[in-house]
Structure formats: C-alpha cells, structure tokens
XYZ file of C-alpha atoms in Angstrom:
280
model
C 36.644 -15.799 34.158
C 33.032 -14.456 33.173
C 34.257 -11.234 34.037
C 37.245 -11.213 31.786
C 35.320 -12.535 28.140
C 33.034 -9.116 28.823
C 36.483 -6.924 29.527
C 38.332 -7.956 26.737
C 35.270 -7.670 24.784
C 35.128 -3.751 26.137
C 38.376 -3.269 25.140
C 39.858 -5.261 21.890
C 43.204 -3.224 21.956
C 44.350 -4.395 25.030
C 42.878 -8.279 24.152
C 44.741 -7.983 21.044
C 48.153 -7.003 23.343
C 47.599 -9.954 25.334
C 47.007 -12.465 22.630
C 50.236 -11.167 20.660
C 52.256 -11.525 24.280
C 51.126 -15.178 24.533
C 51.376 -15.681 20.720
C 55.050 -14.190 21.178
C 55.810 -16.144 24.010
C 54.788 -19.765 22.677
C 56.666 -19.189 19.568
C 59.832 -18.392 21.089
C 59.852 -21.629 23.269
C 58.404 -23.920 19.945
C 61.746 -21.874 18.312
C 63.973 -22.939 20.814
C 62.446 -26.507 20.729
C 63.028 -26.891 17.683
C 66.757 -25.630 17.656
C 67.555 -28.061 20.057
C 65.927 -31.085 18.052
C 67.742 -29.868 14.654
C 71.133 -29.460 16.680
C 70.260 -33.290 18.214
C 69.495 -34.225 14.502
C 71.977 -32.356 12.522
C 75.656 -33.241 13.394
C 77.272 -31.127 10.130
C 77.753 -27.608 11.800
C 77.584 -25.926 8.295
C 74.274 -27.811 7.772
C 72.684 -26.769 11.283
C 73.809 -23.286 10.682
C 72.014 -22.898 7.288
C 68.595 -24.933 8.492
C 68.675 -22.947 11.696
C 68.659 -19.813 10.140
C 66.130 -20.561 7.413
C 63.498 -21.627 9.701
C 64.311 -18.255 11.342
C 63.189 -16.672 8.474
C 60.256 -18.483 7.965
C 58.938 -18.448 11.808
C 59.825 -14.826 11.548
C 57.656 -14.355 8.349
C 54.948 -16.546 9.845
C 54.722 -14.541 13.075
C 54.572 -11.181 11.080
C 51.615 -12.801 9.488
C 49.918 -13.538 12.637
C 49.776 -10.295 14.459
C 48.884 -8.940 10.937
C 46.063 -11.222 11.030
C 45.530 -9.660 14.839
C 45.721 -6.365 14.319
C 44.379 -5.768 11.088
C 40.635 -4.833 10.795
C 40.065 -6.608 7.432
C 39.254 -10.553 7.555
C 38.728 -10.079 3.670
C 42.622 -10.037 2.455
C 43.253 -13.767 3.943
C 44.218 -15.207 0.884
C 46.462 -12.721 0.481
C 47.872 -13.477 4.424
C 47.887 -17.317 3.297
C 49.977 -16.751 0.062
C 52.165 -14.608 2.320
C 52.874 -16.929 4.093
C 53.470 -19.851 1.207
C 55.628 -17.416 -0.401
C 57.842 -17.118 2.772
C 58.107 -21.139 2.989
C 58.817 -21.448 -0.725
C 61.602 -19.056 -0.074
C 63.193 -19.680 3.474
C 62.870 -23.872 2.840
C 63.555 -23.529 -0.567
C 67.019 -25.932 0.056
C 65.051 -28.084 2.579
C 62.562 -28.964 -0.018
C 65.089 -29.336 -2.395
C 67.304 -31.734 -0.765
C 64.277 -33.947 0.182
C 62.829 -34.084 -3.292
C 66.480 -34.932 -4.448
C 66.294 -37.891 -1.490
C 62.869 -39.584 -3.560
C 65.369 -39.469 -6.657
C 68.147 -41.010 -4.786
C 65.890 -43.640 -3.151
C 63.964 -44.704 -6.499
C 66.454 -44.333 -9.124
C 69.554 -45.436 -7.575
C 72.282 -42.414 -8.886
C 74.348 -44.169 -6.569
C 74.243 -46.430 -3.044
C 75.941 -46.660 -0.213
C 79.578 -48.342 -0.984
C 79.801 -46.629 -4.193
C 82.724 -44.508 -5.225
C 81.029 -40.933 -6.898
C 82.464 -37.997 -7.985
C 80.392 -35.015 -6.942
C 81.494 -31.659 -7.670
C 84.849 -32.125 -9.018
C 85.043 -34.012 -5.499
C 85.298 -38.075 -5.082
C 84.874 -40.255 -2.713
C 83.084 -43.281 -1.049
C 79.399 -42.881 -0.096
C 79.371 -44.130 3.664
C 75.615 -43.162 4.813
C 72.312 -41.119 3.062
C 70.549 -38.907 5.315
C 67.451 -36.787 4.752
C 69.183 -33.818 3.603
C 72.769 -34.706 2.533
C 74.852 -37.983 1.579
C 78.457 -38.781 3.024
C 81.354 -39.557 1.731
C 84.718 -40.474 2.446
C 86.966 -38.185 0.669
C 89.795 -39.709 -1.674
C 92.884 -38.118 -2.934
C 91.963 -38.556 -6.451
C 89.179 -38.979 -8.512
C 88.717 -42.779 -9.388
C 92.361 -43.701 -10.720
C 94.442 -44.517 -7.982
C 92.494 -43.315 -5.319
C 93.362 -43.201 -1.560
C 91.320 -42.119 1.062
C 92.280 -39.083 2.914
C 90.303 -39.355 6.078
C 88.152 -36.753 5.887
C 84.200 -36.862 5.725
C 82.036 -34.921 3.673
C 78.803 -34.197 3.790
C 77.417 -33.099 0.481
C 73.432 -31.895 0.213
C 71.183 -33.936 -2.150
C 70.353 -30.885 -4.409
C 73.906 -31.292 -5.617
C 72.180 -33.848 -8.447
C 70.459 -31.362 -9.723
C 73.668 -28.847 -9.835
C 76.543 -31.135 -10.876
C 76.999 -34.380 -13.018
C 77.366 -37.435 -10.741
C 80.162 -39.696 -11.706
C 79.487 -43.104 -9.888
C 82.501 -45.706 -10.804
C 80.521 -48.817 -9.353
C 77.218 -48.143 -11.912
C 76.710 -49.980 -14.968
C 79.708 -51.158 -16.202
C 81.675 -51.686 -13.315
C 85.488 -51.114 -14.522
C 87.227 -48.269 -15.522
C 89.746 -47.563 -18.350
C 93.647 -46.640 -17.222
C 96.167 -45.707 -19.104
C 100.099 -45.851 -18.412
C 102.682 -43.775 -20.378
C 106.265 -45.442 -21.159
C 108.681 -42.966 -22.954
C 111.568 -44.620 -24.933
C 114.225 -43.236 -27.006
C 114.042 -43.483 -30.513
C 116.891 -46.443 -30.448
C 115.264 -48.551 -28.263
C 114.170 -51.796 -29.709
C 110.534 -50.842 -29.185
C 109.290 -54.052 -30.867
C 110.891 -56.023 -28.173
C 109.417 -53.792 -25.878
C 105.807 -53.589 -26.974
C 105.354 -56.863 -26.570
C 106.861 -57.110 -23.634
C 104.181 -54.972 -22.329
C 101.969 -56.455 -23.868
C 103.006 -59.471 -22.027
C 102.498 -57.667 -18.870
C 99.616 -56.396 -19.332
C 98.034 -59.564 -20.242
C 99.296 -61.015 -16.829
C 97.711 -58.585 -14.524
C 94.793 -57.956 -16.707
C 93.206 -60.348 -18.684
C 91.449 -61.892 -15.957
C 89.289 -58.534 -15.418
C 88.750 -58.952 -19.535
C 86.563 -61.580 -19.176
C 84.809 -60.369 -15.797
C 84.256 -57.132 -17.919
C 82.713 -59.105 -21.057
C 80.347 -60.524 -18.850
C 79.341 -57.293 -17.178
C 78.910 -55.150 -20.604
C 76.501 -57.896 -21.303
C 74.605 -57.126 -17.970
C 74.806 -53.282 -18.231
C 73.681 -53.650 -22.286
C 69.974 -54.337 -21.045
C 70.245 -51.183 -19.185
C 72.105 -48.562 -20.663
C 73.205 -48.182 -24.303
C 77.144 -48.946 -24.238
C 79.158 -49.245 -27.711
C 81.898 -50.991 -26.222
C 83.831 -53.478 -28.973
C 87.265 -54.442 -27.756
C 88.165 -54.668 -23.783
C 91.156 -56.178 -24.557
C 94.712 -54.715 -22.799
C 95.940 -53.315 -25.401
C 99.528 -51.032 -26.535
C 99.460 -47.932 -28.363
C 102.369 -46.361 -29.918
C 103.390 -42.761 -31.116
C 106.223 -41.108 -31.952
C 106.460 -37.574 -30.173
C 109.447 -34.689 -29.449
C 112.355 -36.704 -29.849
C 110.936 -40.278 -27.894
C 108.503 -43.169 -28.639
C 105.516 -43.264 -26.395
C 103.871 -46.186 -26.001
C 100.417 -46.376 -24.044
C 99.507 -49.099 -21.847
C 95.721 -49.049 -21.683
C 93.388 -51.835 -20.057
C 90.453 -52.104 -17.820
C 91.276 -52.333 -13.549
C 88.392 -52.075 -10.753
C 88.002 -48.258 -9.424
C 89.572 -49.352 -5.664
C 92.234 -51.578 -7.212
C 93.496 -49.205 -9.990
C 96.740 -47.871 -7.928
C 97.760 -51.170 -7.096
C 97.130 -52.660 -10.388
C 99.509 -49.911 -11.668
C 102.013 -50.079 -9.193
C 102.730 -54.244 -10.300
C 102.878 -52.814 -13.701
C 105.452 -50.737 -13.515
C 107.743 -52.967 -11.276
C 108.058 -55.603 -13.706
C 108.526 -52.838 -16.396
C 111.483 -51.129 -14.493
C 113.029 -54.603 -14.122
C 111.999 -55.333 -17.577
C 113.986 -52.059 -18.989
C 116.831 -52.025 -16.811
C 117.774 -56.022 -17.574
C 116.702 -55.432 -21.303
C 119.601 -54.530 -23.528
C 118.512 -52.209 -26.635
C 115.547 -50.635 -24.461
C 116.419 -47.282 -22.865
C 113.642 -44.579 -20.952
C 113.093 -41.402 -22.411
C-alpha cells in the first residue's frame, strides 16, 4: 500500500485510468440498482420507460462531468462543472420534478380526491389511487352524463394540471345539469304533454332539488356560484317541422344514466297511451 500512493503519484495518467475504471464500474452497478428499484416501484410500463431513460440521461451527463473533473488540468472552471451538471438535472428530470411539484398542489389544494369522478384531458373517469408521479383512474365511457365504466385503468401524470383544465363532478356543488330532448309533431297536444313532463320530472327529481339548495349554500362560502332556480324545469321550441321540448333538472354524476333511463320509460308509456301526443 505505501508503495502504491508514491506510484500513482509518479504517474497521474495511469491513477487517473484507474480511478475512471472504478468510477465506471460503481456507476454502472448504482444504474442497475436503481433500475431494478424504479421497475419494483413503477408498475405503468410507459411510466418506467420514460423515468428509466431520463435518469439515463442524467447519470450519463453526470459521469461526463466526472472524468471531466478527472482529466482536466483546471480546478478553476468548477462552477462551470457544477452548473453543468444542474443544467443536465433541470433537463433530464424536468417531468419528475414536475409531477412531484404538481403532487404538493394535489395534496394541499384538493383539485380532486380519491372517489372523485374528473375529467382530465378530454378523458373521465374515477380517481382510484394518487401516487408520487401520476393519479389513477378508472376509465368511463362518457364524460359525466351517463357514465359507465369501461374497465380499463389509467394512469395519468400529475403535470397534466398544469396542461389541461380538470373537470371534477364531485367538487363544490355536487350535481350536475342534464338535459333530455322530446320531439313532437306540431299536432300534438303539447300542453298536455308539457306538463306531463313536468309531472315526471318532478317525481324523479325534486328530491335532489332540495339536497342541491342545501349544497349551493355550502359551496357559496367557497366559490362564487350565481345559481337562482334548481328547479326541474321544461323548455319548449319550435324547430324544422316538430316541437322540442327540453327536459332539464339536476341528477348526481354516477346516477345520471339511470335517472334518465326512468324518465324516459314513463314518457314512452306516457306517449304511446296518450291520445293527441305523437313523436317527431
């Protein structure tokens, strides 16, 4: 051992070839450490794919640095060698920073929780669990109205709140607004029928009414709403040769489809006993 300090000191090229080997060496097996942790940690193949090959980047920009350090005679550019190397971090963990940062957002204000139905994307669904780097979801057929789930799990990265507006159906108020079309021909007794429908509506809806005038009371203190009347209500227009009237009343996001199919049995009963009401 005495004798090799004064060797390598003799000759610095081949000290310097011998530090880079074992430099080389121990960063391969801390690389292949870490693959095998991220592949334990990250079950989304997509995901493991793009983390795995950013931290290739960076190790590879880190270990550039090194033997730079090494082999270069200077030891007066190091801040240059440090900002190098923060430069390669900023860029090869730019997502990875992202996605955590967009975590502490999640966390402390709340865009949306476990159990609530979000559309992300142009994509919907129901968040099932929040990891570090990306939220799931399972995937519904539709957006909110109606929706049924297909099966499918998604895994969508946290920076997706800073790229696309979050629509969370469970926040705030806590209802959403649907909306049935009835076409009848212009001799139809549409009086008759309006408030027949109105008649239905009121059945299958009113109760929610009252829920929902309690809950824009809640939501008031917390977000500015400007709702008036939450009423089921009946619209009519006269378009292209029919009378439309629109069914529109308040139904919970998961409940929305079934809601709407009750509706329209008892208005297919209603207009095939009802004499002077036809369907456009």
């Amino acid at each position: 051992m005495q004798g090799i300090i004064p060797y390598f000191s003799e000759n610095p090229i081949i000290y310097k070839l011998v530090l880079s080997f074992i430099i080389l060496v121990t960063y391969i097996y801390l690389i292949r450490i870490s693959n095998k942790l991220l592949f334990k940690t990250i079950k989304d193949n997509g995901i493991y794919y793009t983390t795995r090959k950013r931290l290739y980047y960076l190790h590879s920009i880190i270990l550039l640095v090194i033997f730079i350090l090494i082999w270069s005679e200077s030891r007066l550019d190091l801040t240059i060698y440090v900002g190098f190397i923060s430069a390669g971090i900023a860029i090869a963990l730019r997502e990875i920073f992202t996605n955590i940062v967009a975590l502490l957002i999640i966390v402390i204000q709340k865009p949306f929780e476990v159990g609530d139905r979000v559309i992300v994307n142009d994509r919907a669904g129901d968040v099932i669990d929040q990891k570090i780097f990306h939220f799931v979801v399972m995937e519904v057929t539709t957006k909110t109205e109606g929706a049924q789930s297909t099966g499918k799990i998604v895994h969508i990265p946290n920076n997706y709140i800073f790229l696309h507006p979050i629509a969370n159906a469970n926040k705030g108020f806590a209802y959403i607004w649907n909306e049935i079309e009835i076409r009848l021909t212009l001799d139809s007794e549409w009086e008759d029928a309006k408030a027949q429908f109105e008649t239905i509506l009121n059945k299958h809806t009113q109760h929610i009414t009252i829920e929902a005038q309690e809950k824009v009371h809640e939501a008031s203190k917390k977000y500015l709403l400007h709702y008036q009347n939450l009423s089921p209500i009946v619209y009519i227009t006269v378009k292209d040769g029919f009378i439309k009237l629109t069914m529109r009343y308040l139904t919970e996001p998961r409940n929305a489809r079934i809601t709407e199919d009750c509706i329209w049995q008892e208005i297919l009963i209603y207009t095939k006993e009802g004499k002077g009401i036809k369907l456009a």
